[in-house]
Amino acid sequence: MIDRITVHSGRYHDSVRLMQASQVLRTAAGVEEALVAMGTELNLTLLEDLHFDPEQLVGVGPNDLIVAVRAVDEAALATTDQVLEEALAAKRGSSEPTDSPPAHLVETAAATIGANLALISIPGRYAFVEAMGALRAGLHVMVFSDNVSIEHEILLKEEAAKRDLLVMGPDCGTSIVGGIGLGFANAVRPGSVSLVGASGTGIQQLTCLLDDAGVGIRHAWGTGSRDLSEAVGGSSTLRGLTALDADPGTDVIVVVSKPPATEVATAVRAAAAHCSTPVVVAFMEPGSTLEGAANAVLSLLGREPATFTIWPAASGDHRSGGLRGLFSGGTLRDEARFIVEPVIGPLFLTETTEGSSLVDYGDDLYTEGRAHPMIDQTVRLERLESTVTNTSIGVVLLDVVLGYGANPDPAVELAPVIRELSGAGIAVVATLCGSKGDPQGLDYQAGLLQKAGAAVFLSNAAAATRAAELVGGEA
Amino acid sequence: MSLERLLEDELIVATAGVEILGQALVDQATTIAAAEWRPPAAGTADALASLAAAGRTEAANATAIERMLAVRPQFVDVAVAREVIPGMTDTMLLHAGPPLTWDRSSGPIKGAIIGALLYEGMAATAEEAEEIAGGGGITMSPCHHHQTVGPMAGIVSPSMPVAVVRDADGDGVAYSTLNEGLGKVLRYGAYGPEVIERLHWIGNVLGPVVAATLKYVGPIDLQSLIAQALQMGDDGHNRNRAATSLLLRMFGPGLVENESVPLAERGAVFRFIESNDHFMLNLVMAAGKLAVDAASGVEGSSLVTTMARNGTDFGIRLSGTGDRWFTAPAPIVDGLFLGAFTKADANPDIGDSAITETVGLGGFAMAASPAIVGFVGGTASGAVRRTQEMYEITLAEHPAYQIPQLEFRGTPVGIDATLVVRTGVQPQINTGIAHKDPGIGMVGAGLVKAPMQCFAEAVVALADGVR
């Protein structure tokens, strides 16, 4: 048996708490006897009664905390420090008064529930400080906010790498983590395909196509629109790729991105080639489509290529004229452009009254001071309305994005104006980016659009191809 | 919380910003906590970003708070101010709060300076005292610049007895005056004959008897005493009844048995302390001063080492910005008033006593003190809430100062100026109220919040230093 007496002068605890601590210590492995007490005369007598060496208690007074332990060996003694500290520690956050004050910072809010991820969608000029605070509190971070400087984005990603955390964003619109959609995300079936990528609507489209083909999603980590830029160097994409490769639950990985910087593209392809998990690299360039990426995944899973759902238009008739494309997703617009331009020639990418155009109404140019068109369609509805009387237009192409965070019933708002467009002889082609699990109801939304006169496609590439055919056929 | 864990762990999310994104998570049956985020204090966004980018604040603050919490204050002696206080001269008067001149001084400071000059025999009348003070016959210097703290006006004159508080585990020393009691007292700006007479008694009897008692009973461990007092209903600032009682109990043997001092004096000292619930306040403040001085001067640290008021200005200092003060006009205290006094009689906030809040007591420990809930609309839950709010702007939970009501959680300690400007949560201070005119004294007590402007300017200065 070994005795050890430690004196902590000036450390006060009330006697009830110390009695509890003594009891905990006494039941610890290898402990024969223990007394934790303030050095009052009574307690000193108790220690002597327990045959602890009175020599070691000379000069100890009532303001001194005494920890006396008798254990079988040094190893048992060594474990008692931790046991004692736990016994004396306050149960942090365990009290639940009825009106506890609100947390103002994301890291404080996180501490109240033991969160592992912070979702930040405050104005961009403040987002860096909040995101850095979250990282330093040990949280993975998704920064939905845009307008964060590239220097700050790099600092965030360096900090995350140092702490083995993931930063999604800034300007990350979509993620799915362990089946939970963050930002704008669709309710897709769970499965073994994981995505990582710098493209919000690209991830939405791809996960919806796979869902339609009966393939489920495990993770889809958005990395922010600039992650594959030269400055950021694919920091989050590469780290995400490595982590997903090590994930036993992931059978196929897809890297999806807007056109990356050349060197970064090379680095990502090299990393993909080193993965032991099969990787589909889908950079949104001419000739590559999300439909193609989905089929590449199906092929790796040993399945046949899919035919994605179509809700055809009732009438094939339409007047001749140019194409007007009104998108809410940047990647969807770019994909459509790569399909349409080879058929009908160069397109305007900002608003124009003459000639064919494909406009992304989710661009900062059109969202200044208002919500994203996935939520608030006001601007698109206005432009659709004015198209009715524009005799130079024969075909309208638009996307309708469903899922969490998006407009709760977009088709109801669009149907009247689609009816007017059809009535005026304009063909309406719609991409419906959604899944059967989405809260808006995929078939209900498709039905409304179709009844109003639109041809509805789950695949954006298919919709764009159809629109190009309609315009090109007239040219 | 590694990246590997993100693959398997259940997702639990904290949100700040757009509400519908949080709602979407709730709809997916995910546990979330939404922060009530608001933009930081005006003019601080860029400074906060610079500090976050530099990334040094966290480590600097860890060092500063560790030093603050390592201090072990012991009440060891009573000595004469001019003999022990560093830099004290025969014509110097120390005062509370940031640096101040006579012409900018508020009523209570002027009244207390007049009283101190009468006490020192440097002036025979109030008029003469005003002439001396107004004519540059004395040097005014902040207590905080001399390892000293003083409640309310905080005037310390050369021959006053001061408590000597030493760090048992280091070489720090701090000083404070001995508390004079309530009512017409120098620290509230009163200077009538009874005030001067009491000061002489304090110098001639109280000081020497307490010194002799300390010799007899040994140094008093103030941290242990304060910790016990919190569990007996004190907050360490507005309520010190338990702490004073505990001190008197520790003094007991010395007051009863120490025959080196005349029995009548020992009895008088017993009765004086017994009838003055705030006797311990000055000692709590000196204990605090030891702690904040230990935490000072850590480069890059945003830890608040000083909150103090001189009745005109409210000032703070940060560990990482050294001796520089950041000031704003002292606010009016929202309080309860004695007798017929009203808010119109109140002087703006005054005193070094906010040091108690700086070290995790007072307004920060209000949950421990249901007896003073009268200041927060009479509810005990209001007092709990005040304390809980302070956890969001502090760096640590005090290992010794515990709150039974919060499951013995430590009090929030170590105000971080960056957290103050980020959250918009102002430090909560429990305090007394002095009459705005010289010579009258205490009129009430209540609550006040430290002005945001001080913290905003301090954070900008700190950021300038790290760029």
PDB file of C-alpha atoms in Angstrom, chain B residues 194-293:
ATOM      1  CA  GLU B 194     -17.567  63.117  11.332  1.00  0.00           C
ATOM      2  CA  VAL B 195     -15.978  61.839   8.111  1.00  0.00           C
ATOM      3  CA  ILE B 196     -12.555  63.258   8.994  1.00  0.00           C
ATOM      4  CA  GLU B 197     -12.867  62.025  12.574  1.00  0.00           C
ATOM      5  CA  ARG B 198     -13.612  58.504  11.354  1.00  0.00           C
ATOM      6  CA  LEU B 199     -10.643  58.615   9.002  1.00  0.00           C
ATOM      7  CA  HIS B 200      -8.398  59.488  11.949  1.00  0.00           C
ATOM      8  CA  TRP B 201      -9.854  56.614  13.949  1.00  0.00           C
ATOM      9  CA  ILE B 202      -9.246  54.311  10.984  1.00  0.00           C
ATOM     10  CA  GLY B 203      -5.630  55.502  10.823  1.00  0.00           C
ATOM     11  CA  ASN B 204      -4.997  55.415  14.559  1.00  0.00           C
ATOM     12  CA  VAL B 205      -6.985  52.385  15.686  1.00  0.00           C
ATOM     13  CA  LEU B 206      -8.480  50.259  12.931  1.00  0.00           C
ATOM     14  CA  GLY B 207      -5.326  49.997  10.828  1.00  0.00           C
ATOM     15  CA  PRO B 208      -2.934  49.080  13.656  1.00  0.00           C
ATOM     16  CA  VAL B 209      -5.406  46.673  15.288  1.00  0.00           C
ATOM     17  CA  VAL B 210      -6.080  44.841  12.015  1.00  0.00           C
ATOM     18  CA  ALA B 211      -2.333  44.661  11.383  1.00  0.00           C
ATOM     19  CA  ALA B 212      -1.768  43.201  14.863  1.00  0.00           C
ATOM     20  CA  THR B 213      -4.671  40.785  14.404  1.00  0.00           C
ATOM     21  CA  LEU B 214      -3.237  39.549  11.100  1.00  0.00           C
ATOM     22  CA  LYS B 215       0.079  38.918  12.835  1.00  0.00           C
ATOM     23  CA  TYR B 216      -1.755  36.877  15.438  1.00  0.00           C
ATOM     24  CA  VAL B 217      -4.025  34.812  13.157  1.00  0.00           C
ATOM     25  CA  GLY B 218      -1.748  34.669  10.119  1.00  0.00           C
ATOM     26  CA  PRO B 219      -2.464  35.722   6.517  1.00  0.00           C
ATOM     27  CA  ILE B 220      -6.077  35.464   5.376  1.00  0.00           C
ATOM     28  CA  ASP B 221      -6.595  33.446   2.194  1.00  0.00           C
ATOM     29  CA  LEU B 222      -8.915  35.760   0.306  1.00  0.00           C
ATOM     30  CA  GLN B 223      -9.730  33.448  -2.592  1.00  0.00           C
ATOM     31  CA  SER B 224     -10.936  30.744  -0.265  1.00  0.00           C
ATOM     32  CA  LEU B 225     -12.905  33.265   1.758  1.00  0.00           C
ATOM     33  CA  ILE B 226     -14.578  34.786  -1.326  1.00  0.00           C
ATOM     34  CA  ALA B 227     -15.377  31.316  -2.687  1.00  0.00           C
ATOM     35  CA  GLN B 228     -17.173  30.447   0.542  1.00  0.00           C
ATOM     36  CA  ALA B 229     -18.969  33.794   0.591  1.00  0.00           C
ATOM     37  CA  LEU B 230     -20.405  33.240  -2.902  1.00  0.00           C
ATOM     38  CA  GLN B 231     -21.942  30.030  -1.611  1.00  0.00           C
ATOM     39  CA  MET B 232     -23.430  32.061   1.227  1.00  0.00           C
ATOM     40  CA  GLY B 233     -25.169  34.567  -1.016  1.00  0.00           C
ATOM     41  CA  ASP B 234     -22.572  37.263  -1.754  1.00  0.00           C
ATOM     42  CA  ASP B 235     -21.724  38.552  -5.215  1.00  0.00           C
ATOM     43  CA  GLY B 236     -18.471  40.118  -4.000  1.00  0.00           C
ATOM     44  CA  HIS B 237     -19.447  43.645  -5.040  1.00  0.00           C
ATOM     45  CA  ASN B 238     -22.866  44.847  -3.897  1.00  0.00           C
ATOM     46  CA  ARG B 239     -23.192  42.213  -1.204  1.00  0.00           C
ATOM     47  CA  ASN B 240     -20.287  41.380   1.072  1.00  0.00           C
ATOM     48  CA  ARG B 241     -22.167  40.415   4.210  1.00  0.00           C
ATOM     49  CA  ALA B 242     -21.129  36.791   4.165  1.00  0.00           C
ATOM     50  CA  ALA B 243     -17.502  37.563   3.324  1.00  0.00           C
ATOM     51  CA  THR B 244     -17.278  40.192   6.040  1.00  0.00           C
ATOM     52  CA  SER B 245     -18.792  37.739   8.527  1.00  0.00           C
ATOM     53  CA  LEU B 246     -16.290  35.065   7.548  1.00  0.00           C
ATOM     54  CA  LEU B 247     -13.430  37.527   7.914  1.00  0.00           C
ATOM     55  CA  LEU B 248     -14.612  38.517  11.356  1.00  0.00           C
ATOM     56  CA  ARG B 249     -14.780  34.859  12.301  1.00  0.00           C
ATOM     57  CA  MET B 250     -11.184  34.413  11.189  1.00  0.00           C
ATOM     58  CA  PHE B 251     -10.186  37.534  13.061  1.00  0.00           C
ATOM     59  CA  GLY B 252     -11.998  36.225  16.155  1.00  0.00           C
ATOM     60  CA  PRO B 253      -9.093  34.622  18.032  1.00  0.00           C
ATOM     61  CA  GLY B 254      -6.895  37.644  17.370  1.00  0.00           C
ATOM     62  CA  LEU B 255      -9.535  40.063  18.576  1.00  0.00           C
ATOM     63  CA  VAL B 256     -10.270  38.041  21.684  1.00  0.00           C
ATOM     64  CA  GLU B 257      -6.848  36.782  22.699  1.00  0.00           C
ATOM     65  CA  ASN B 258      -4.287  39.250  21.382  1.00  0.00           C
ATOM     66  CA  GLU B 259      -3.424  41.121  24.540  1.00  0.00           C
ATOM     67  CA  SER B 260      -0.760  43.249  22.846  1.00  0.00           C
ATOM     68  CA  VAL B 261      -3.651  45.566  21.880  1.00  0.00           C
ATOM     69  CA  PRO B 262      -5.916  47.260  24.457  1.00  0.00           C
ATOM     70  CA  LEU B 263      -9.200  45.370  24.881  1.00  0.00           C
ATOM     71  CA  ALA B 264     -11.280  48.496  24.198  1.00  0.00           C
ATOM     72  CA  GLU B 265      -9.661  48.930  20.794  1.00  0.00           C
ATOM     73  CA  ARG B 266     -10.156  45.293  19.917  1.00  0.00           C
ATOM     74  CA  GLY B 267     -13.799  45.612  20.888  1.00  0.00           C
ATOM     75  CA  ALA B 268     -14.207  48.809  18.858  1.00  0.00           C
ATOM     76  CA  VAL B 269     -12.673  47.160  15.792  1.00  0.00           C
ATOM     77  CA  PHE B 270     -14.964  44.154  16.216  1.00  0.00           C
ATOM     78  CA  ARG B 271     -18.020  46.424  16.394  1.00  0.00           C
ATOM     79  CA  PHE B 272     -16.855  48.542  13.424  1.00  0.00           C
ATOM     80  CA  ILE B 273     -16.391  45.557  11.132  1.00  0.00           C
ATOM     81  CA  GLU B 274     -19.517  43.861  12.475  1.00  0.00           C
ATOM     82  CA  SER B 275     -21.607  46.910  11.585  1.00  0.00           C
ATOM     83  CA  ASN B 276     -20.082  47.362   8.117  1.00  0.00           C
ATOM     84  CA  ASP B 277     -21.212  44.726   5.622  1.00  0.00           C
ATOM     85  CA  HIS B 278     -18.869  46.166   3.010  1.00  0.00           C
ATOM     86  CA  PHE B 279     -15.674  45.825   4.999  1.00  0.00           C
ATOM     87  CA  MET B 280     -14.587  42.963   2.744  1.00  0.00           C
ATOM     88  CA  LEU B 281     -15.308  44.855  -0.502  1.00  0.00           C
ATOM     89  CA  ASN B 282     -11.980  46.696  -0.497  1.00  0.00           C
ATOM     90  CA  LEU B 283     -10.126  43.451   0.139  1.00  0.00           C
ATOM     91  CA  VAL B 284     -11.988  41.694  -2.678  1.00  0.00           C
ATOM     92  CA  MET B 285     -10.947  44.594  -4.889  1.00  0.00           C
ATOM     93  CA  ALA B 286      -7.286  44.333  -3.878  1.00  0.00           C
ATOM     94  CA  ALA B 287      -7.434  40.581  -4.538  1.00  0.00           C
ATOM     95  CA  GLY B 288      -8.802  41.449  -7.971  1.00  0.00           C
ATOM     96  CA  LYS B 289      -6.053  43.973  -8.581  1.00  0.00           C
ATOM     97  CA  LEU B 290      -3.427  41.288  -8.001  1.00  0.00           C
ATOM     98  CA  ALA B 291      -5.163  39.083 -10.557  1.00  0.00           C
ATOM     99  CA  VAL B 292      -5.509  41.732 -13.285  1.00  0.00           C
ATOM    100  CA  ASP B 293      -1.962  42.983 -12.869  1.00  0.00           C
TER     101      ASP B 293
END
